[in-house]
CSV table of C-alpha atoms in Angstrom, one decimal:
chain,number,residue,atom,x,y,z
O,1,MET,CA,-41.5,-13.7,-28.1
O,2,ARG,CA,-41.3,-10.1,-28.7
O,3,ALA,CA,-38.3,-8.3,-30.3
O,4,SER,CA,-36.5,-6.2,-27.5
O,5,PRO,CA,-36.3,-2.5,-27.8
O,6,ARG,CA,-33.4,-0.8,-29.2
O,7,ARG,CA,-30.6,0.1,-26.8
O,8,PRO,CA,-27.8,2.6,-26.8
O,9,ARG,CA,-24.8,1.3,-29.0
O,10,ALA,CA,-21.6,0.8,-27.1
O,11,PRO,CA,-18.3,2.3,-28.1
O,12,ARG,CA,-15.4,0.1,-29.2
O,13,THR,CA,-12.7,0.1,-26.4
O,14,PRO,CA,-9.3,-1.4,-27.4
O,15,ALA,CA,-8.6,-4.7,-25.8
O,16,SER,CA,-6.1,-5.0,-22.9
O,17,PRO,CA,-5.1,-6.9,-19.8
O,18,SER,CA,-7.4,-4.8,-17.8
O,19,ARG,CA,-11.1,-5.9,-17.4
O,20,THR,CA,-12.7,-3.4,-19.8
O,21,SER,CA,-10.0,-1.6,-22.2
O,22,SER,CA,-6.4,-1.8,-23.3
O,23,ALA,CA,-3.7,-0.6,-25.7
O,24,ARG,CA,-3.9,-1.7,-29.2
O,25,THR,CA,-2.0,-4.7,-30.5
O,26,ARG,CA,-1.0,-4.4,-34.0
O,27,THR,CA,0.0,-6.7,-36.6
O,28,SER,CA,1.0,-6.0,-40.5
O,29,PRO,CA,-2.3,-5.9,-42.4
O,30,LEU,CA,-3.1,-9.2,-44.2
O,31,SER,CA,-4.7,-9.6,-47.4
O,32,SER,CA,-8.4,-11.0,-47.5
O,33,GLU,CA,-8.6,-14.9,-47.4
O,34,VAL,CA,-11.0,-17.2,-48.8
O,35,PRO,CA,-11.7,-20.3,-46.3
O,36,GLY,CA,-9.7,-23.3,-47.3
O,37,SER,CA,-6.7,-21.4,-48.9
O,38,ARG,CA,-5.1,-20.1,-45.7
O,39,HIS,CA,-1.5,-20.9,-45.2
O,40,ALA,CA,0.6,-21.9,-42.0
O,41,ASP,CA,2.9,-18.7,-42.6
O,42,SER,CA,-0.1,-16.3,-42.6
O,43,GLN,CA,-1.6,-18.0,-39.7
O,44,GLN,CA,1.6,-17.6,-37.6
O,45,ARG,CA,2.0,-14.0,-38.3
O,46,GLU,CA,-1.5,-13.6,-37.0
O,47,ARG,CA,-0.7,-15.4,-33.7
O,48,ARG,CA,-0.4,-13.1,-30.8
O,49,ALA,CA,0.3,-13.3,-27.0
O,50,ALA,CA,-2.6,-14.6,-25.3
O,51,THR,CA,-4.9,-11.9,-24.1
O,52,THR,CA,-6.4,-11.8,-20.6
O,53,ALA,CA,-9.1,-9.0,-21.7
O,54,SER,CA,-12.7,-10.0,-21.6
O,55,GLY,CA,-14.9,-8.3,-24.2
O,56,LEU,CA,-17.1,-8.5,-27.3
O,57,VAL,CA,-15.9,-8.3,-31.0
O,58,VAL,CA,-18.6,-7.1,-33.5
O,59,VAL,CA,-17.4,-8.4,-36.9
O,60,ASP,CA,-18.6,-7.8,-40.5
O,61,LYS,CA,-18.6,-11.3,-41.6
O,62,PRO,CA,-17.6,-11.7,-45.2
O,63,ILE,CA,-19.4,-13.8,-47.8
O,64,ASP,CA,-18.6,-17.4,-48.3
O,65,TRP,CA,-17.1,-17.8,-44.6
O,66,THR,CA,-18.7,-19.9,-41.9
O,67,SER,CA,-19.3,-18.3,-38.5
O,68,HIS,CA,-16.8,-21.2,-37.5
O,69,ASP,CA,-14.3,-19.7,-39.8
O,70,VAL,CA,-14.7,-16.3,-38.2
O,71,VAL,CA,-14.2,-17.6,-34.8
O,72,ALA,CA,-11.1,-19.6,-35.9
O,73,ARG,CA,-9.3,-16.5,-37.3
O,74,THR,CA,-10.3,-14.4,-34.3
O,75,ARG,CA,-8.9,-16.9,-31.8
O,76,ARG,CA,-5.6,-16.3,-33.7
O,77,LEU,CA,-5.8,-12.7,-33.7
O,78,ALA,CA,-6.8,-12.6,-29.8
O,79,GLY,CA,-4.2,-15.1,-28.9
O,80,THR,CA,-6.9,-17.3,-27.0
O,81,ARG,CA,-9.1,-20.1,-27.7
O,82,LYS,CA,-11.8,-18.7,-25.4
O,83,VAL,CA,-13.8,-17.4,-28.3
O,84,GLY,CA,-17.3,-18.0,-29.4
O,85,HIS,CA,-20.2,-16.4,-31.5
O,86,ALA,CA,-23.8,-15.4,-30.7
O,87,GLY,CA,-25.8,-16.9,-33.5
O,88,THR,CA,-24.7,-18.5,-36.6
O,89,LEU,CA,-24.7,-16.6,-40.1
O,90,ASP,CA,-24.9,-18.7,-43.3
O,91,PRO,CA,-22.0,-18.8,-45.4
O,92,MET,CA,-23.8,-16.8,-48.2
O,93,ALA,CA,-24.9,-14.1,-45.5
O,94,THR,CA,-22.7,-11.1,-44.4
O,95,GLY,CA,-22.9,-8.5,-41.6
O,96,VAL,CA,-23.1,-8.5,-37.9
O,97,LEU,CA,-21.5,-11.5,-36.0
O,98,VAL,CA,-20.9,-10.9,-32.2
O,99,LEU,CA,-18.1,-12.6,-30.9
O,100,GLY,CA,-17.2,-13.1,-27.1
O,101,VAL,CA,-13.6,-13.4,-25.9
O,102,ASN,CA,-12.4,-15.0,-22.5
O,103,ARG,CA,-15.2,-14.4,-20.0
O,104,ALA,CA,-17.3,-12.4,-22.1
O,105,THR,CA,-18.2,-15.8,-24.0
O,106,ARG,CA,-20.7,-16.1,-20.9
O,107,LEU,CA,-22.8,-13.5,-22.4
O,108,LEU,CA,-23.2,-14.9,-25.7
O,109,GLY,CA,-26.1,-17.1,-25.1
O,110,HIS,CA,-28.0,-14.2,-23.8
O,111,VAL,CA,-27.2,-11.9,-26.8
O,112,ALA,CA,-28.2,-14.7,-29.1
O,113,GLY,CA,-31.6,-14.2,-27.9
O,114,ALA,CA,-31.7,-10.4,-28.8
O,115,ASP,CA,-33.7,-9.3,-32.0
O,116,LYS,CA,-32.0,-9.0,-35.3
O,117,GLU,CA,-32.3,-6.7,-38.3
O,118,TYR,CA,-31.6,-7.8,-41.9
O,119,LEU,CA,-31.7,-6.7,-45.5
O,120,ALA,CA,-32.5,-9.1,-47.9
O,121,THR,CA,-33.0,-9.8,-51.5
O,122,ILE,CA,-35.7,-12.3,-52.7
O,123,ALA,CA,-35.9,-13.9,-56.2
O,124,LEU,CA,-39.6,-14.6,-57.2
O,125,GLY,CA,-40.0,-17.3,-59.8
O,126,ALA,CA,-38.3,-20.1,-58.3
O,127,THR,CA,-37.9,-22.5,-55.4
O,128,THR,CA,-34.8,-24.3,-54.3
O,129,VAL,CA,-34.1,-27.2,-52.0
O,130,THR,CA,-32.4,-24.9,-49.5
O,131,ASP,CA,-34.7,-21.8,-49.9
O,132,ASP,CA,-31.7,-19.7,-50.8
O,133,ALA,CA,-29.5,-19.4,-54.1
O,134,GLN,CA,-26.8,-22.2,-52.8
O,135,GLY,CA,-29.4,-25.0,-53.5
O,136,ASP,CA,-30.6,-26.7,-56.6
O,137,GLU,CA,-33.9,-25.3,-58.2
O,138,THR,CA,-36.9,-27.4,-57.6
O,139,SER,CA,-39.4,-25.4,-59.4
O,140,VAL,CA,-39.7,-22.5,-61.7
O,141,ALA,CA,-42.7,-19.9,-62.6
O,142,ASP,CA,-43.1,-16.9,-64.6
O,143,ALA,CA,-43.5,-14.0,-62.0
O,144,SER,CA,-43.7,-11.3,-64.5
O,145,ALA,CA,-47.4,-10.8,-63.4
O,146,VAL,CA,-46.4,-10.0,-59.9
O,147,THR,CA,-46.3,-6.3,-58.8
O,148,ALA,CA,-45.2,-4.5,-55.7
O,149,ASP,CA,-48.7,-4.4,-54.4
O,150,ASP,CA,-49.1,-8.0,-54.6
O,151,VAL,CA,-45.8,-8.3,-52.4
O,152,LEU,CA,-47.1,-5.8,-49.9
O,153,ARG,CA,-50.3,-7.7,-49.7
O,154,GLU,CA,-48.5,-11.0,-49.0
O,155,ILE,CA,-46.1,-9.6,-46.7
O,156,ALA,CA,-48.7,-8.3,-44.1
O,157,PRO,CA,-49.7,-11.9,-43.0
O,158,LEU,CA,-46.1,-12.7,-42.5
O,159,THR,CA,-45.4,-9.9,-40.2
O,160,GLY,CA,-46.1,-10.0,-36.4
O,161,ALA,CA,-46.5,-13.3,-34.4
O,162,ILE,CA,-46.5,-16.1,-36.5
O,163,GLU,CA,-46.0,-19.8,-36.8
O,164,GLN,CA,-43.1,-20.5,-39.1
O,165,VAL,CA,-41.8,-23.7,-40.4
O,166,PRO,CA,-37.9,-23.4,-40.6
O,167,SER,CA,-35.9,-24.3,-43.6
O,168,ALA,CA,-35.4,-28.0,-44.0
O,169,VAL,CA,-31.6,-27.3,-44.5
O,170,SER,CA,-30.9,-26.1,-41.2
O,171,ALA,CA,-28.9,-26.9,-38.1
O,172,ILE,CA,-32.3,-28.1,-36.2
O,173,LYS,CA,-31.8,-31.6,-34.8
O,174,VAL,CA,-34.3,-34.3,-35.8
O,175,ASP,CA,-33.9,-37.3,-33.6
O,176,GLY,CA,-30.5,-36.3,-32.8
O,177,LYS,CA,-29.5,-35.5,-36.4
O,178,ARG,CA,-29.0,-32.1,-37.9
O,179,ALA,CA,-31.9,-31.5,-40.5
O,180,TYR,CA,-29.3,-30.6,-43.2
O,181,ALA,CA,-27.5,-33.9,-42.9
O,182,ARG,CA,-30.6,-35.7,-43.5
O,183,VAL,CA,-31.7,-33.6,-46.4
O,184,ARG,CA,-28.1,-34.2,-48.1
O,185,SER,CA,-28.5,-37.9,-47.4
O,186,GLY,CA,-31.7,-38.1,-49.4
O,187,GLU,CA,-34.2,-38.1,-46.7
O,188,GLU,CA,-37.4,-35.7,-46.8
O,189,VAL,CA,-37.5,-33.8,-43.6
O,190,GLN,CA,-40.6,-32.2,-42.3
O,191,LEU,CA,-40.0,-29.6,-39.3
O,192,LYS,CA,-42.5,-28.5,-37.0
O,193,ALA,CA,-43.5,-24.9,-36.9
O,194,ARG,CA,-42.3,-22.4,-34.4
O,195,ALA,CA,-43.8,-19.4,-33.0
O,196,VAL,CA,-41.5,-16.3,-33.9
O,197,THR,CA,-42.0,-12.6,-34.3
O,198,VAL,CA,-41.5,-10.6,-37.3
O,199,GLU,CA,-41.7,-7.0,-35.9
O,200,THR,CA,-40.9,-5.4,-39.4
O,201,PHE,CA,-41.1,-7.0,-42.8
O,202,GLU,CA,-40.6,-3.9,-45.1
O,203,LEU,CA,-40.5,-3.8,-49.0
O,204,THR,CA,-37.7,-1.3,-49.7
O,205,GLY,CA,-37.5,-1.9,-53.4
O,206,PHE,CA,-39.1,-4.0,-56.2
O,207,GLU,CA,-37.7,-5.1,-59.8
O,208,PRO,CA,-40.6,-6.5,-61.9
O,209,GLY,CA,-39.9,-9.4,-64.5
O,210,GLU,CA,-40.3,-12.9,-65.2
O,211,ARG,CA,-38.0,-13.5,-62.1
O,212,ALA,CA,-39.0,-10.5,-60.0
O,213,VAL,CA,-36.9,-9.2,-57.2
O,214,ALA,CA,-37.8,-7.9,-54.0
O,215,HIS,CA,-35.7,-6.0,-51.5
O,216,VAL,CA,-36.7,-6.3,-48.0
O,217,ARG,CA,-35.8,-5.2,-44.7
O,218,VAL,CA,-36.6,-7.6,-41.7
O,219,VAL,CA,-36.5,-7.1,-37.9
O,220,CYS,CA,-37.2,-10.3,-36.1
O,221,SER,CA,-37.0,-12.4,-33.0
O,222,SER,CA,-34.3,-15.0,-32.6
O,223,GLY,CA,-35.0,-18.3,-34.2
O,224,THR,CA,-36.7,-16.6,-37.2
O,225,TYR,CA,-35.4,-17.8,-40.5
O,226,VAL,CA,-35.3,-15.1,-43.2
O,227,ARG,CA,-34.8,-17.9,-45.8
O,228,ALA,CA,-38.2,-19.3,-44.8
O,229,LEU,CA,-39.9,-15.9,-45.1
O,230,ALA,CA,-38.6,-15.8,-48.6
O,231,ARG,CA,-40.0,-19.4,-49.4
O,232,ASP,CA,-43.2,-18.4,-47.9
O,233,LEU,CA,-43.7,-15.0,-49.7
O,234,GLY,CA,-43.1,-16.7,-53.0
O,235,ARG,CA,-45.6,-19.5,-52.1
O,236,ALA,CA,-48.1,-17.0,-51.1
O,237,LEU,CA,-47.7,-15.3,-54.6
O,238,GLY,CA,-48.0,-18.6,-56.3
O,239,VAL,CA,-44.6,-18.3,-58.1
O,240,GLY,CA,-42.2,-19.7,-55.5
O,241,GLY,CA,-39.4,-17.6,-54.1
O,242,HIS,CA,-35.9,-18.0,-52.4
O,243,LEU,CA,-33.2,-15.9,-50.8
O,244,THR,CA,-30.5,-14.6,-53.0
O,245,SER,CA,-28.5,-12.1,-50.7
O,246,LEU,CA,-28.7,-11.6,-46.7
O,247,ARG,CA,-26.8,-8.9,-44.7
O,248,ARG,CA,-27.3,-8.8,-41.0
O,249,THR,CA,-27.3,-5.1,-39.8
O,250,ARG,CA,-27.9,-5.5,-36.1
O,251,VAL,CA,-28.0,-7.9,-33.2
O,252,GLY,CA,-29.5,-6.2,-30.3
O,253,GLY,CA,-27.7,-3.3,-29.4
O,254,PHE,CA,-24.8,-4.0,-31.9
O,255,GLY,CA,-25.0,-2.7,-35.5
O,256,LEU,CA,-22.9,-2.4,-38.7
O,257,ASP,CA,-21.5,1.1,-37.4
O,258,GLN,CA,-19.6,-0.8,-34.6
O,259,ALA,CA,-18.8,-3.9,-36.9
O,260,ARG,CA,-15.1,-4.3,-38.1
O,261,THR,CA,-13.8,-6.4,-41.0
O,262,LEU,CA,-11.4,-9.3,-40.2
O,263,ASP,CA,-8.6,-7.3,-42.1
O,264,GLN,CA,-9.2,-4.3,-39.9
O,265,LEU,CA,-9.0,-6.5,-36.7
O,266,ALA,CA,-5.8,-7.9,-37.8
O,267,GLU,CA,-4.3,-4.3,-38.0
O,268,SER,CA,-5.8,-3.4,-34.5
O,269,PHE,CA,-7.7,-6.0,-32.4
O,270,ASP,CA,-10.2,-3.8,-30.8
O,271,MET,CA,-12.8,-5.3,-28.4
O,272,VAL,CA,-16.1,-3.7,-26.9
O,273,GLY,CA,-15.1,-3.9,-23.2
O,274,LEU,CA,-17.1,-6.0,-20.9
O,275,ASP,CA,-19.0,-3.0,-19.0
O,276,ASP,CA,-19.8,-1.2,-22.2
O,277,ALA,CA,-20.9,-4.4,-23.7
O,278,ALA,CA,-23.2,-5.4,-21.1
O,279,ARG,CA,-24.8,-1.8,-21.2
O,280,ALA,CA,-25.3,-2.2,-24.9
O,281,ALA,CA,-26.6,-5.8,-25.0
O,282,PHE,CA,-29.0,-5.7,-21.7
O,283,PRO,CA,-31.3,-3.2,-19.8
O,284,GLY,CA,-29.3,-2.0,-16.8
O,285,LEU,CA,-29.7,-1.3,-13.0
O,286,ASP,CA,-27.2,0.8,-11.1
O,287,LEU,CA,-26.9,-0.3,-7.6
O,288,ASP,CA,-25.7,1.1,-4.2
O,289,GLU,CA,-22.7,-0.3,-2.5
O,290,ASP,CA,-24.8,-2.6,-0.2
O,291,GLN,CA,-26.6,-4.1,-3.2
O,292,ALA,CA,-23.4,-4.4,-5.1
O,293,ARG,CA,-21.6,-6.4,-2.4
O,294,ASP,CA,-24.6,-8.8,-2.3
O,295,VAL,CA,-24.3,-9.0,-6.2
O,296,ARG,CA,-20.6,-9.9,-5.8
O,297,PHE,CA,-21.3,-12.8,-3.6
O,298,GLY,CA,-24.2,-13.9,-5.9
O,299,ARG,CA,-26.9,-13.4,-3.4
O,300,ALA,CA,-30.7,-12.8,-4.3
O,301,LEU,CA,-32.1,-9.3,-3.9
O,302,PRO,CA,-35.5,-9.9,-2.3
O,303,ALA,CA,-36.4,-6.3,-2.5
O,304,VAL,CA,-35.1,-4.9,-5.8
O,305,ALA,CA,-37.4,-4.4,-8.8
O,306,LEU,CA,-35.9,-5.0,-12.2
O,307,PRO,CA,-36.5,-2.6,-14.9
O,308,ALA,CA,-37.2,-5.2,-17.6
O,309,GLU,CA,-38.2,-8.9,-18.2
O,310,GLY,CA,-35.2,-11.1,-19.2
O,311,PRO,CA,-31.7,-10.8,-18.0
O,312,VAL,CA,-30.8,-7.2,-16.6
O,313,ALA,CA,-27.3,-6.2,-16.2
O,314,MET,CA,-26.3,-5.2,-12.8
O,315,PHE,CA,-23.8,-2.3,-12.2
O,316,ALA,CA,-21.5,-1.3,-9.3
O,317,PRO,CA,-21.6,2.5,-8.1
O,318,ASP,CA,-18.1,2.8,-10.1
O,319,GLY,CA,-20.2,1.6,-13.4
O,320,SER,CA,-18.2,-1.8,-13.6
O,321,PHE,CA,-20.6,-4.7,-14.7
O,322,LEU,CA,-21.1,-7.3,-12.1
O,323,ALA,CA,-23.8,-9.8,-13.2
O,324,LEU,CA,-26.9,-10.7,-14.9
O,325,TYR,CA,-30.0,-11.0,-13.0
O,326,GLU,CA,-33.6,-12.0,-13.6
O,327,ALA,CA,-36.9,-11.5,-11.8
O,328,ALA,CA,-37.9,-13.6,-8.9
O,329,GLY,CA,-40.9,-12.9,-7.2
O,330,ALA,CA,-40.7,-9.4,-5.8
O,331,GLY,CA,-37.1,-9.4,-6.2
O,332,ALA,CA,-34.2,-10.6,-8.3
O,333,ARG,CA,-32.0,-13.6,-8.4
O,334,PRO,CA,-28.5,-14.2,-10.2
O,335,VAL,CA,-28.4,-15.6,-13.8
O,336,ALA,CA,-24.5,-15.2,-14.0
O,337,VAL,CA,-22.0,-13.4,-12.0
O,338,PHE,CA,-18.8,-11.9,-13.6
O,339,VAL,CA,-16.7,-10.8,-10.5
């Protein structure tokens, strides 16, 4: 599975009753919250009239929040329960979390499959049960002999198309039960290796020492565990390693430059409208009026060549987003129709 090429970033447009944009809705700004300490009065202040607008919200997830925490607060801000996210971020991670509102939730499964970019910090000289700083240490070693050149040498085999064993403390199901639940109950979990693509594994900084620190940038396919890269790098260096910080800087065509904090969204709830979201997330094809009519009815297009593999966004002559299509023989067939 190869990471998809970067696509143009979509501008933010205010949410509204129309399909692609609206006037901003404002509330008084709220102070930062820590999950578990929310009060009913602050929740009540955030509740708004239900929006009928559809679009994507690009959130800069704060540390110690689960992805579900962010979804729950966004539901209050948007005034609708029809909110979901395109790929979980661990509580210790920060950065880009793409949410869908109303009809845009149907895009999320496809957005989740896009390539992702991260900035991460790896501690060398210790392993943990979770492969990150939130787990108990399971081994300790002196990493003072490790150099930046050593790290660069061992990064190379972890780049490209690789087979990666996911972290045992993960949401992957083993015989119907989450792997992390089995680990917490004392079981030993052995997960199977998966094919992933690490397009970029770049050393951006190195701090030598008994517990050396490597700062890295990773661009990878969906399903790649950066925690597992930290674990495998430490193992290859013979000293062990684990992830100490993680910031997601991009999901497909959506980056930190578009992301807003939850407090900013509480002041002004802006969404990327459905048309702009589709252009940013997928390769696009502009149709003529006859083709657009067929697409509105969900018909196959037997003589249309799509510009890329995977889902392609289909646009009417006026620029409005109609559907996602995929290749079928010499033509194309609908994946999801949005009109």
